[in-house]
Amino acid sequence: MTTQPGQPALRLLSLGAGVQSTTLLLLAAEGRLPGLDGAIFADTGWEPAAVYEHLDRIDREIAQPAGIPIYRVSAGNIRRDALDPAHRFASMPLFIKNPDGGDGMTRRQCTAEYKLKPIKAQVRQLLGCPHPKPIPRGTFAEQWIGISRDEFGRAKDSGIGYLKSWHPLLYLEGAADGREGWTREDCLRYLRSRGWASTPKSACIGCPFHGNRQWRELRDNHPDEWADAVDFDHSIRSGNARGNANGKPLLGEAYLHRSRLPLDQAPIDRVTAHEWASKQTDVFGQIADVELEQGDPDGCSPWACRSGQPVDNDQAA
Ligand code: SF4
C-alpha cells in the first residue's frame, strides 16, 4: 500500500456503536466528515441484544448506503472463556473480597484482549501487513475515536505507530453553545434529529463497571440478560475456571457488583450521588431523555475507557 508521506493510508472509525461513534459514522455517511474507509466493531460476544440490533441497523441504513464497510472482529466470547477451564482467561475487573476481609480488584485485561487485539489485527490486515509482516515506515491508518468535548481528557493517542488517533468531535462546529467541538448532548441532539434516539450503551452484559442504573435497567427491562448476569456472577465467585483447574484458585471471592454482594442481593436500587446529580440536571431540562433511559453514558471504549488504562497483554500484534 503506497501513500503520500504524512498522509494516512486509511481512515478507520473505532465503532463502539454507542452515541459518539454512531454520530461519527452518520457524519461520515452524510459527507460532513469525508474520507472514511471503514469502521471496526470489536465484539466480545456478550453485548446486549440492543447493541447487536443497533449495529445491524446502522450497517443497513447508514454504512452500506454510504459504501462504508463495517468490519466485525472478535477474539472470542468473554463470558464463555471465563467459564472454560481449558481457556486462558483475560481477566475482567472483578471486585474481590479478600480472605482478611479487605477489598481488592482483579486487573482489567479484557479490553486489551477482546477489543484492542482484534482491532489491531484487522488494521494490519487492511494495511496489507498482517502480523508478523513488517509495516513500512511511515505507513499508518488514521483511527477516528468518538470522544466528545465534555470528556476531552480521555482523548489520547493509541501509542501505536501504524494507528494514529483522531478525535473529530473535538473540532466540529455547530455545538449548541457555539463553542468548538460537540458535547455528548450535541451528539444526542444530532442523532435524534436523524431518527437515532434509541442508540444504546455498548458494554458487556455483565461488566463490573456498570453503575446501579445499568444494573436496574438490565433487571427491570431485560430480564433474560439480568438472569444471565446473575448466573455469571454466581459462577465466578471462586475466580475464573482456568485458575481453579490449574490449582491456582482465587484467594477470596469475586463479584460483579462493587458492594461485593451477589448481584441479585446487591443494593442496586440505591441512587448514587452521580445519579442524583443527573436527576438534578434533568429538573432543568438539560439532560437527554435517552441518557436517563439508558443510565450512565460510560460504555466500554477500546481506546478511551473511563475506568483507566487497560492492561495490554498483546505483545505480538
Ligand atoms: S465492557 Fe467491561 S467486561 Fe467487557 S471488555 Fe469492557 S471492561 Fe471488559
mmCIF file of C-alpha atoms and ligand atoms in Angstrom:
data_model
loop_
_atom_site.group_PDB
_atom_site.id
_atom_site.type_symbol
_atom_site.label_atom_id
_atom_site.label_comp_id
_atom_site.label_asym_id
_atom_site.label_seq_id
_atom_site.Cartn_x
_atom_site.Cartn_y
_atom_site.Cartn_z
ATOM 1 C CA MET A 1 0.000 0.000 0.000
ATOM 2 C CA THR A 2 1.544 3.326 -1.037
ATOM 3 C CA THR A 3 0.602 6.677 0.424
ATOM 4 C CA GLN A 4 1.741 10.261 0.411
ATOM 5 C CA PRO A 5 4.273 10.998 3.158
ATOM 6 C CA GLY A 6 2.471 12.079 6.295
ATOM 7 C CA GLN A 7 -0.894 11.017 4.900
ATOM 8 C CA PRO A 8 -2.834 8.081 6.328
ATOM 9 C CA ALA A 9 -3.197 5.046 4.114
ATOM 10 C CA LEU A 10 -6.669 4.534 5.542
ATOM 11 C CA ARG A 11 -9.190 6.324 7.688
ATOM 12 C CA LEU A 12 -10.984 3.932 10.019
ATOM 13 C CA LEU A 13 -13.607 4.510 12.677
ATOM 14 C CA SER A 14 -13.384 2.711 16.005
ATOM 15 C CA LEU A 15 -17.058 1.811 16.171
ATOM 16 C CA GLY A 16 -18.336 1.019 19.643
ATOM 17 C CA ALA A 17 -21.900 1.508 18.351
ATOM 18 C CA GLY A 18 -22.627 3.955 21.190
ATOM 19 C CA VAL A 19 -23.654 7.612 20.957
ATOM 20 C CA GLN A 20 -20.381 9.225 19.910
ATOM 21 C CA SER A 21 -19.170 6.657 17.383
ATOM 22 C CA THR A 22 -22.631 6.352 15.815
ATOM 23 C CA THR A 23 -22.539 10.131 15.433
ATOM 24 C CA LEU A 24 -19.202 9.940 13.622
ATOM 25 C CA LEU A 25 -20.457 7.226 11.281
ATOM 26 C CA LEU A 26 -23.534 9.268 10.441
ATOM 27 C CA LEU A 27 -21.476 12.426 9.870
ATOM 28 C CA ALA A 28 -19.186 10.491 7.528
ATOM 29 C CA ALA A 29 -22.141 8.999 5.658
ATOM 30 C CA GLU A 30 -23.568 12.497 5.200
ATOM 31 C CA GLY A 31 -20.236 13.737 3.874
ATOM 32 C CA ARG A 32 -19.687 16.177 6.748
ATOM 33 C CA LEU A 33 -16.587 14.186 7.729
ATOM 34 C CA PRO A 34 -15.155 12.969 4.453
ATOM 35 C CA GLY A 35 -12.804 10.146 3.664
ATOM 36 C CA LEU A 36 -13.832 7.305 5.978
ATOM 37 C CA ASP A 37 -12.664 3.966 4.543
ATOM 38 C CA GLY A 38 -14.264 1.652 7.075
ATOM 39 C CA ALA A 39 -15.360 1.096 10.642
ATOM 40 C CA ILE A 40 -14.261 -1.620 13.053
ATOM 41 C CA PHE A 41 -16.502 -3.078 15.743
ATOM 42 C CA ALA A 42 -14.817 -5.368 18.297
ATOM 43 C CA ASP A 43 -17.320 -7.927 19.542
ATOM 44 C CA THR A 44 -16.754 -9.507 22.967
ATOM 45 C CA GLY A 45 -19.632 -11.872 22.230
ATOM 46 C CA TRP A 46 -21.517 -10.672 25.306
ATOM 47 C CA GLU A 47 -23.105 -7.383 24.273
ATOM 48 C CA PRO A 48 -26.790 -6.747 24.958
ATOM 49 C CA ALA A 49 -29.181 -7.678 22.170
ATOM 50 C CA ALA A 50 -29.969 -3.967 21.730
ATOM 51 C CA VAL A 51 -26.360 -3.271 20.722
ATOM 52 C CA TYR A 52 -26.332 -6.003 18.084
ATOM 53 C CA GLU A 53 -29.688 -4.775 16.770
ATOM 54 C CA HIS A 54 -28.362 -1.206 16.647
ATOM 55 C CA LEU A 55 -25.216 -2.376 14.894
ATOM 56 C CA ASP A 56 -27.240 -4.256 12.279
ATOM 57 C CA ARG A 57 -29.405 -1.214 11.740
ATOM 58 C CA ILE A 58 -26.583 1.308 11.339
ATOM 59 C CA ASP A 59 -24.854 -1.104 8.983
ATOM 60 C CA ARG A 60 -28.001 -1.485 6.887
ATOM 61 C CA GLU A 61 -29.249 2.102 6.983
ATOM 62 C CA ILE A 62 -26.073 4.196 7.279
ATOM 63 C CA ALA A 63 -22.890 2.341 6.397
ATOM 64 C CA GLN A 64 -23.922 0.229 3.427
ATOM 65 C CA PRO A 65 -25.743 3.023 1.550
ATOM 66 C CA ALA A 66 -22.660 5.223 2.075
ATOM 67 C CA GLY A 67 -20.263 2.489 0.927
ATOM 68 C CA ILE A 68 -18.529 2.333 4.320
ATOM 69 C CA PRO A 69 -17.720 -1.286 5.249
ATOM 70 C CA ILE A 70 -18.159 -2.304 8.877
ATOM 71 C CA TYR A 71 -15.650 -4.931 9.973
ATOM 72 C CA ARG A 72 -16.878 -7.010 12.915
ATOM 73 C CA VAL A 73 -13.894 -8.561 14.642
ATOM 74 C CA SER A 74 -13.670 -10.843 17.639
ATOM 75 C CA ALA A 75 -11.126 -12.593 19.842
ATOM 76 C CA GLY A 76 -13.729 -14.918 21.341
ATOM 77 C CA ASN A 77 -16.648 -14.882 23.719
ATOM 78 C CA ILE A 78 -15.639 -13.270 27.019
ATOM 79 C CA ARG A 79 -18.378 -14.959 29.032
ATOM 80 C CA ARG A 80 -17.722 -18.425 27.682
ATOM 81 C CA ASP A 81 -13.961 -18.062 28.020
ATOM 82 C CA ALA A 82 -14.211 -17.035 31.685
ATOM 83 C CA LEU A 83 -16.062 -20.239 32.499
ATOM 84 C CA ASP A 84 -13.962 -22.546 30.321
ATOM 85 C CA PRO A 85 -11.250 -24.322 32.346
ATOM 86 C CA ALA A 86 -9.352 -25.019 29.115
ATOM 87 C CA HIS A 87 -9.218 -21.379 28.017
ATOM 88 C CA ARG A 88 -6.719 -18.748 29.079
ATOM 89 C CA PHE A 89 -8.769 -16.023 30.723
ATOM 90 C CA ALA A 90 -8.010 -12.357 30.208
ATOM 91 C CA SER A 91 -9.439 -11.083 33.443
ATOM 92 C CA MET A 92 -12.368 -8.781 33.829
ATOM 93 C CA PRO A 93 -12.169 -6.082 36.530
ATOM 94 C CA LEU A 94 -13.921 -8.111 39.220
ATOM 95 C CA PHE A 95 -14.492 -6.857 42.739
ATOM 96 C CA ILE A 96 -12.709 -9.064 45.267
ATOM 97 C CA LYS A 97 -13.444 -9.717 48.903
ATOM 98 C CA ASN A 98 -10.113 -10.834 50.348
ATOM 99 C CA PRO A 99 -9.824 -13.605 52.966
ATOM 100 C CA ASP A 100 -8.819 -10.990 55.549
ATOM 101 C CA GLY A 101 -11.999 -9.041 54.817
ATOM 102 C CA GLY A 102 -10.247 -6.355 52.787
ATOM 103 C CA ASP A 103 -11.287 -5.232 49.330
ATOM 104 C CA GLY A 104 -9.435 -5.808 46.078
ATOM 105 C CA MET A 105 -9.963 -5.854 42.359
ATOM 106 C CA THR A 106 -8.632 -8.025 39.545
ATOM 107 C CA ARG A 107 -6.682 -6.437 36.747
ATOM 108 C CA ARG A 108 -8.632 -5.429 33.665
ATOM 109 C CA GLN A 109 -7.134 -7.330 30.753
ATOM 110 C CA CYS A 110 -10.394 -7.910 28.893
ATOM 111 C CA THR A 111 -10.413 -4.704 26.875
ATOM 112 C CA ALA A 112 -6.934 -5.373 25.536
ATOM 113 C CA GLU A 113 -7.689 -8.986 24.747
ATOM 114 C CA TYR A 114 -11.201 -8.756 23.349
ATOM 115 C CA LYS A 115 -11.136 -5.300 21.787
ATOM 116 C CA LEU A 116 -7.667 -3.880 21.146
ATOM 117 C CA LYS A 117 -6.123 -7.125 19.943
ATOM 118 C CA PRO A 118 -8.669 -7.933 17.199
ATOM 119 C CA ILE A 119 -8.866 -4.265 16.163
ATOM 120 C CA LYS A 120 -5.089 -4.078 15.709
ATOM 121 C CA ALA A 121 -5.084 -7.345 13.762
ATOM 122 C CA GLN A 122 -7.812 -6.010 11.446
ATOM 123 C CA VAL A 123 -5.986 -2.719 10.883
ATOM 124 C CA ARG A 124 -2.795 -4.565 9.978
ATOM 125 C CA GLN A 125 -4.811 -6.745 7.609
ATOM 126 C CA LEU A 126 -6.330 -3.698 5.926
ATOM 127 C CA LEU A 127 -2.893 -2.095 5.638
ATOM 128 C CA GLY A 128 -1.744 -5.248 3.855
ATOM 129 C CA CYS A 129 0.658 -6.187 6.648
ATOM 130 C CA PRO A 130 -0.824 -8.963 8.787
ATOM 131 C CA HIS A 131 1.336 -9.947 11.737
ATOM 132 C CA PRO A 132 4.279 -10.694 11.557
ATOM 133 C CA LYS A 133 4.793 -8.879 8.252
ATOM 134 C CA PRO A 134 6.538 -5.575 8.988
ATOM 135 C CA ILE A 135 4.704 -2.356 8.284
ATOM 136 C CA PRO A 136 6.692 0.035 6.068
ATOM 137 C CA ARG A 137 7.990 3.083 7.858
ATOM 138 C CA GLY A 138 5.539 5.960 7.579
ATOM 139 C CA THR A 139 2.544 3.763 6.715
ATOM 140 C CA PHE A 140 -0.322 4.223 9.114
ATOM 141 C CA ALA A 141 -4.081 4.279 9.459
ATOM 142 C CA GLU A 142 -5.896 7.214 10.980
ATOM 143 C CA GLN A 143 -8.328 5.960 13.584
ATOM 144 C CA TRP A 144 -11.350 8.065 14.403
ATOM 145 C CA ILE A 145 -12.432 7.829 18.019
ATOM 146 C CA GLY A 146 -15.693 9.200 19.362
ATOM 147 C CA ILE A 147 -14.638 11.451 22.208
ATOM 148 C CA SER A 148 -16.902 14.424 22.808
ATOM 149 C CA ARG A 149 -15.819 17.775 24.214
ATOM 150 C CA ASP A 150 -17.212 17.080 27.696
ATOM 151 C CA GLU A 151 -14.746 14.221 28.050
ATOM 152 C CA PHE A 152 -11.774 15.588 26.099
ATOM 153 C CA GLY A 153 -9.394 14.467 28.847
ATOM 154 C CA ARG A 154 -9.875 10.920 27.593
ATOM 155 C CA ALA A 155 -8.570 11.814 24.137
ATOM 156 C CA LYS A 156 -5.193 10.136 23.845
ATOM 157 C CA ASP A 157 -3.076 8.737 21.093
ATOM 158 C CA SER A 158 -3.035 4.974 20.682
ATOM 159 C CA GLY A 159 0.734 4.842 21.147
ATOM 160 C CA ILE A 160 0.910 2.560 18.106
ATOM 161 C CA GLY A 161 2.948 3.742 15.146
ATOM 162 C CA TYR A 162 0.646 2.325 12.464
ATOM 163 C CA LEU A 163 -2.549 3.542 14.129
ATOM 164 C CA LYS A 164 -2.845 7.250 14.855
ATOM 165 C CA SER A 165 -5.826 8.501 16.784
ATOM 166 C CA TRP A 166 -8.019 11.346 15.621
ATOM 167 C CA HIS A 167 -10.929 12.775 17.576
ATOM 168 C CA PRO A 168 -13.149 14.605 15.071
ATOM 169 C CA LEU A 169 -15.899 15.562 17.528
ATOM 170 C CA LEU A 170 -13.487 17.887 19.330
ATOM 171 C CA TYR A 171 -13.144 20.087 16.247
ATOM 172 C CA LEU A 172 -16.682 20.230 14.877
ATOM 173 C CA GLU A 173 -18.643 23.431 14.563
ATOM 174 C CA GLY A 174 -22.328 23.745 15.344
ATOM 175 C CA ALA A 175 -22.370 22.983 19.063
ATOM 176 C CA ALA A 176 -25.413 24.316 20.903
ATOM 177 C CA ASP A 177 -23.261 26.679 22.987
ATOM 178 C CA GLY A 178 -21.366 27.976 19.962
ATOM 179 C CA ARG A 179 -18.010 26.666 21.131
ATOM 180 C CA GLU A 180 -15.691 24.489 19.097
ATOM 181 C CA GLY A 181 -16.360 20.767 19.468
ATOM 182 C CA TRP A 182 -19.501 18.755 20.108
ATOM 183 C CA THR A 183 -20.573 17.603 23.538
ATOM 184 C CA ARG A 184 -22.356 14.341 24.138
ATOM 185 C CA GLU A 185 -25.573 16.331 24.286
ATOM 186 C CA ASP A 186 -24.844 17.781 20.828
ATOM 187 C CA CYS A 187 -24.359 14.220 19.567
ATOM 188 C CA LEU A 188 -27.651 13.109 21.108
ATOM 189 C CA ARG A 189 -29.468 16.056 19.583
ATOM 190 C CA TYR A 190 -27.991 15.275 16.176
ATOM 191 C CA LEU A 191 -28.867 11.580 16.450
ATOM 192 C CA ARG A 192 -32.436 12.395 17.482
ATOM 193 C CA SER A 193 -32.784 14.716 14.516
ATOM 194 C CA ARG A 194 -31.836 11.822 12.213
ATOM 195 C CA GLY A 195 -34.095 9.223 13.849
ATOM 196 C CA TRP A 196 -31.462 7.551 16.051
ATOM 197 C CA ALA A 197 -32.749 8.442 19.518
ATOM 198 C CA SER A 198 -32.502 4.872 20.757
ATOM 199 C CA THR A 199 -28.727 4.474 20.487
ATOM 200 C CA PRO A 200 -27.796 2.022 23.280
ATOM 201 C CA LYS A 201 -24.787 1.821 25.560
ATOM 202 C CA SER A 202 -22.169 -0.639 24.405
ATOM 203 C CA ALA A 203 -20.637 -2.838 27.136
ATOM 204 C CA CYS A 204 -20.645 -6.478 28.136
ATOM 205 C CA ILE A 205 -23.883 -7.607 29.795
ATOM 206 C CA GLY A 206 -22.020 -8.454 32.988
ATOM 207 C CA CYS A 207 -19.413 -5.692 33.007
ATOM 208 C CA PRO A 208 -18.404 -4.900 36.609
ATOM 209 C CA PHE A 209 -18.131 -1.235 35.636
ATOM 210 C CA HIS A 210 -21.914 -0.962 35.367
ATOM 211 C CA GLY A 211 -23.381 1.566 37.753
ATOM 212 C CA ASN A 212 -26.552 0.853 39.692
ATOM 213 C CA ARG A 213 -28.572 2.471 36.942
ATOM 214 C CA GLN A 214 -27.306 -0.008 34.347
ATOM 215 C CA TRP A 215 -27.981 -2.920 36.650
ATOM 216 C CA ARG A 216 -31.536 -1.691 37.282
ATOM 217 C CA GLU A 217 -32.065 -1.188 33.571
ATOM 218 C CA LEU A 218 -30.995 -4.773 33.000
ATOM 219 C CA ARG A 219 -33.119 -6.182 35.839
ATOM 220 C CA ASP A 220 -36.254 -4.191 35.066
ATOM 221 C CA ASN A 221 -36.256 -4.155 31.276
ATOM 222 C CA HIS A 222 -34.122 -7.078 30.115
ATOM 223 C CA PRO A 223 -34.870 -9.956 32.496
ATOM 224 C CA ASP A 224 -33.126 -12.566 30.342
ATOM 225 C CA GLU A 225 -29.895 -10.561 30.288
ATOM 226 C CA TRP A 226 -30.232 -9.853 34.008
ATOM 227 C CA ALA A 227 -30.623 -13.577 34.709
ATOM 228 C CA ASP A 228 -27.585 -14.211 32.535
ATOM 229 C CA ALA A 229 -25.506 -11.700 34.539
ATOM 230 C CA VAL A 230 -26.734 -13.082 37.885
ATOM 231 C CA ASP A 231 -25.833 -16.591 36.772
ATOM 232 C CA PHE A 232 -22.385 -15.461 35.631
ATOM 233 C CA ASP A 233 -21.818 -13.581 38.893
ATOM 234 C CA HIS A 234 -22.568 -16.764 40.799
ATOM 235 C CA SER A 235 -20.231 -18.781 38.553
ATOM 236 C CA ILE A 236 -17.176 -16.562 39.083
ATOM 237 C CA ARG A 237 -17.380 -16.425 42.881
ATOM 238 C CA SER A 238 -14.220 -18.520 43.181
ATOM 239 C CA GLY A 239 -12.474 -16.799 40.291
ATOM 240 C CA ASN A 240 -12.029 -17.948 36.721
ATOM 241 C CA ALA A 241 -12.341 -21.579 35.709
ATOM 242 C CA ARG A 242 -8.831 -21.871 34.266
ATOM 243 C CA GLY A 243 -7.179 -20.757 37.508
ATOM 244 C CA ASN A 244 -9.199 -23.244 39.524
ATOM 245 C CA ALA A 245 -8.448 -26.050 37.072
ATOM 246 C CA ASN A 246 -4.721 -25.266 37.312
ATOM 247 C CA GLY A 247 -4.714 -25.403 41.092
ATOM 248 C CA LYS A 248 -4.464 -21.621 41.414
ATOM 249 C CA PRO A 249 -7.817 -20.690 42.918
ATOM 250 C CA LEU A 250 -8.638 -17.142 43.767
ATOM 251 C CA LEU A 251 -7.819 -16.281 47.365
ATOM 252 C CA GLY A 252 -11.072 -14.631 48.285
ATOM 253 C CA GLU A 253 -14.346 -14.165 46.452
ATOM 254 C CA ALA A 254 -15.111 -12.366 43.201
ATOM 255 C CA TYR A 255 -18.220 -10.286 42.483
ATOM 256 C CA LEU A 256 -19.637 -8.226 39.626
ATOM 257 C CA HIS A 257 -21.113 -5.545 41.889
ATOM 258 C CA ARG A 258 -18.925 -3.109 43.798
ATOM 259 C CA SER A 259 -20.771 -3.895 47.048
ATOM 260 C CA ARG A 260 -19.154 -7.356 46.887
ATOM 261 C CA LEU A 261 -22.534 -8.963 47.361
ATOM 262 C CA PRO A 262 -24.194 -11.447 44.989
ATOM 263 C CA LEU A 263 -25.669 -9.438 42.141
ATOM 264 C CA ASP A 264 -29.267 -10.406 42.928
ATOM 265 C CA GLN A 265 -28.757 -9.207 46.530
ATOM 266 C CA ALA A 266 -26.686 -6.120 45.777
ATOM 267 C CA PRO A 267 -28.139 -2.699 46.658
ATOM 268 C CA ILE A 268 -28.730 -1.623 43.067
ATOM 269 C CA ASP A 269 -31.836 0.383 43.978
ATOM 270 C CA ARG A 270 -29.706 2.838 45.871
ATOM 271 C CA VAL A 271 -29.406 6.021 43.836
ATOM 272 C CA THR A 272 -25.793 7.152 43.713
ATOM 273 C CA ALA A 273 -24.606 10.721 44.123
ATOM 274 C CA HIS A 274 -23.788 10.756 40.412
ATOM 275 C CA GLU A 275 -27.340 9.749 39.553
ATOM 276 C CA TRP A 276 -28.758 12.409 41.839
ATOM 277 C CA ALA A 277 -26.620 14.935 40.041
ATOM 278 C CA SER A 278 -28.104 13.761 36.745
ATOM 279 C CA LYS A 279 -31.632 13.971 38.099
ATOM 280 C CA GLN A 280 -30.984 17.499 39.343
ATOM 281 C CA THR A 281 -29.846 18.398 35.874
ATOM 282 C CA ASP A 282 -32.971 16.833 34.460
ATOM 283 C CA VAL A 283 -35.206 19.080 36.575
ATOM 284 C CA PHE A 284 -33.919 21.948 34.496
ATOM 285 C CA GLY A 285 -34.412 20.048 31.266
ATOM 286 C CA GLN A 286 -30.765 19.916 30.348
ATOM 287 C CA ILE A 287 -30.222 16.210 30.065
ATOM 288 C CA ALA A 288 -31.476 13.989 27.279
ATOM 289 C CA ASP A 289 -34.330 11.560 27.817
ATOM 290 C CA VAL A 290 -32.210 8.997 26.024
ATOM 291 C CA GLU A 291 -29.472 9.271 28.627
ATOM 292 C CA LEU A 292 -31.875 8.973 31.517
ATOM 293 C CA GLU A 293 -33.380 5.882 29.972
ATOM 294 C CA GLN A 294 -30.034 4.287 29.258
ATOM 295 C CA GLY A 295 -28.232 5.024 32.510
ATOM 296 C CA ASP A 296 -24.677 6.296 32.782
ATOM 297 C CA PRO A 297 -23.142 7.111 29.428
ATOM 298 C CA ASP A 298 -19.974 5.107 30.039
ATOM 299 C CA GLY A 299 -19.783 2.266 27.650
ATOM 300 C CA CYS A 300 -16.633 0.260 27.124
ATOM 301 C CA SER A 301 -14.433 2.165 24.717
ATOM 302 C CA PRO A 302 -11.452 0.192 23.401
ATOM 303 C CA TRP A 303 -9.173 3.225 23.349
ATOM 304 C CA ALA A 304 -10.555 5.554 25.961
ATOM 305 C CA CYS A 305 -12.133 3.637 28.794
ATOM 306 C CA ARG A 306 -13.282 5.922 31.571
ATOM 307 C CA SER A 307 -12.059 3.460 34.149
ATOM 308 C CA GLY A 308 -8.342 3.705 33.467
ATOM 309 C CA GLN A 309 -5.905 2.241 31.023
ATOM 310 C CA PRO A 310 -6.316 -1.391 30.050
ATOM 311 C CA VAL A 311 -3.509 -3.851 30.661
ATOM 312 C CA ASP A 312 -2.204 -4.551 27.174
ATOM 313 C CA ASN A 313 -1.060 -8.147 27.174
ATOM 314 C CA ASP A 314 -0.899 -8.323 23.395
ATOM 315 C CA GLN A 315 2.794 -8.032 22.711
ATOM 316 C CA ALA A 316 2.609 -9.670 19.324
ATOM 317 C CA ALA A 317 0.203 -7.525 17.394
HETATM 318 S S1 SF4 B 1 -17.377 -3.988 28.814
HETATM 319 FE FE1 SF4 B 1 -16.379 -4.373 30.784
HETATM 320 S S2 SF4 B 1 -16.099 -6.606 30.830
HETATM 321 FE FE2 SF4 B 1 -16.485 -6.035 28.687
HETATM 322 S S3 SF4 B 1 -14.453 -5.713 27.754
HETATM 323 FE FE3 SF4 B 1 -15.159 -3.726 28.518
HETATM 324 S S4 SF4 B 1 -14.310 -3.506 30.600
HETATM 325 FE FE4 SF4 B 1 -14.202 -5.703 29.999
#
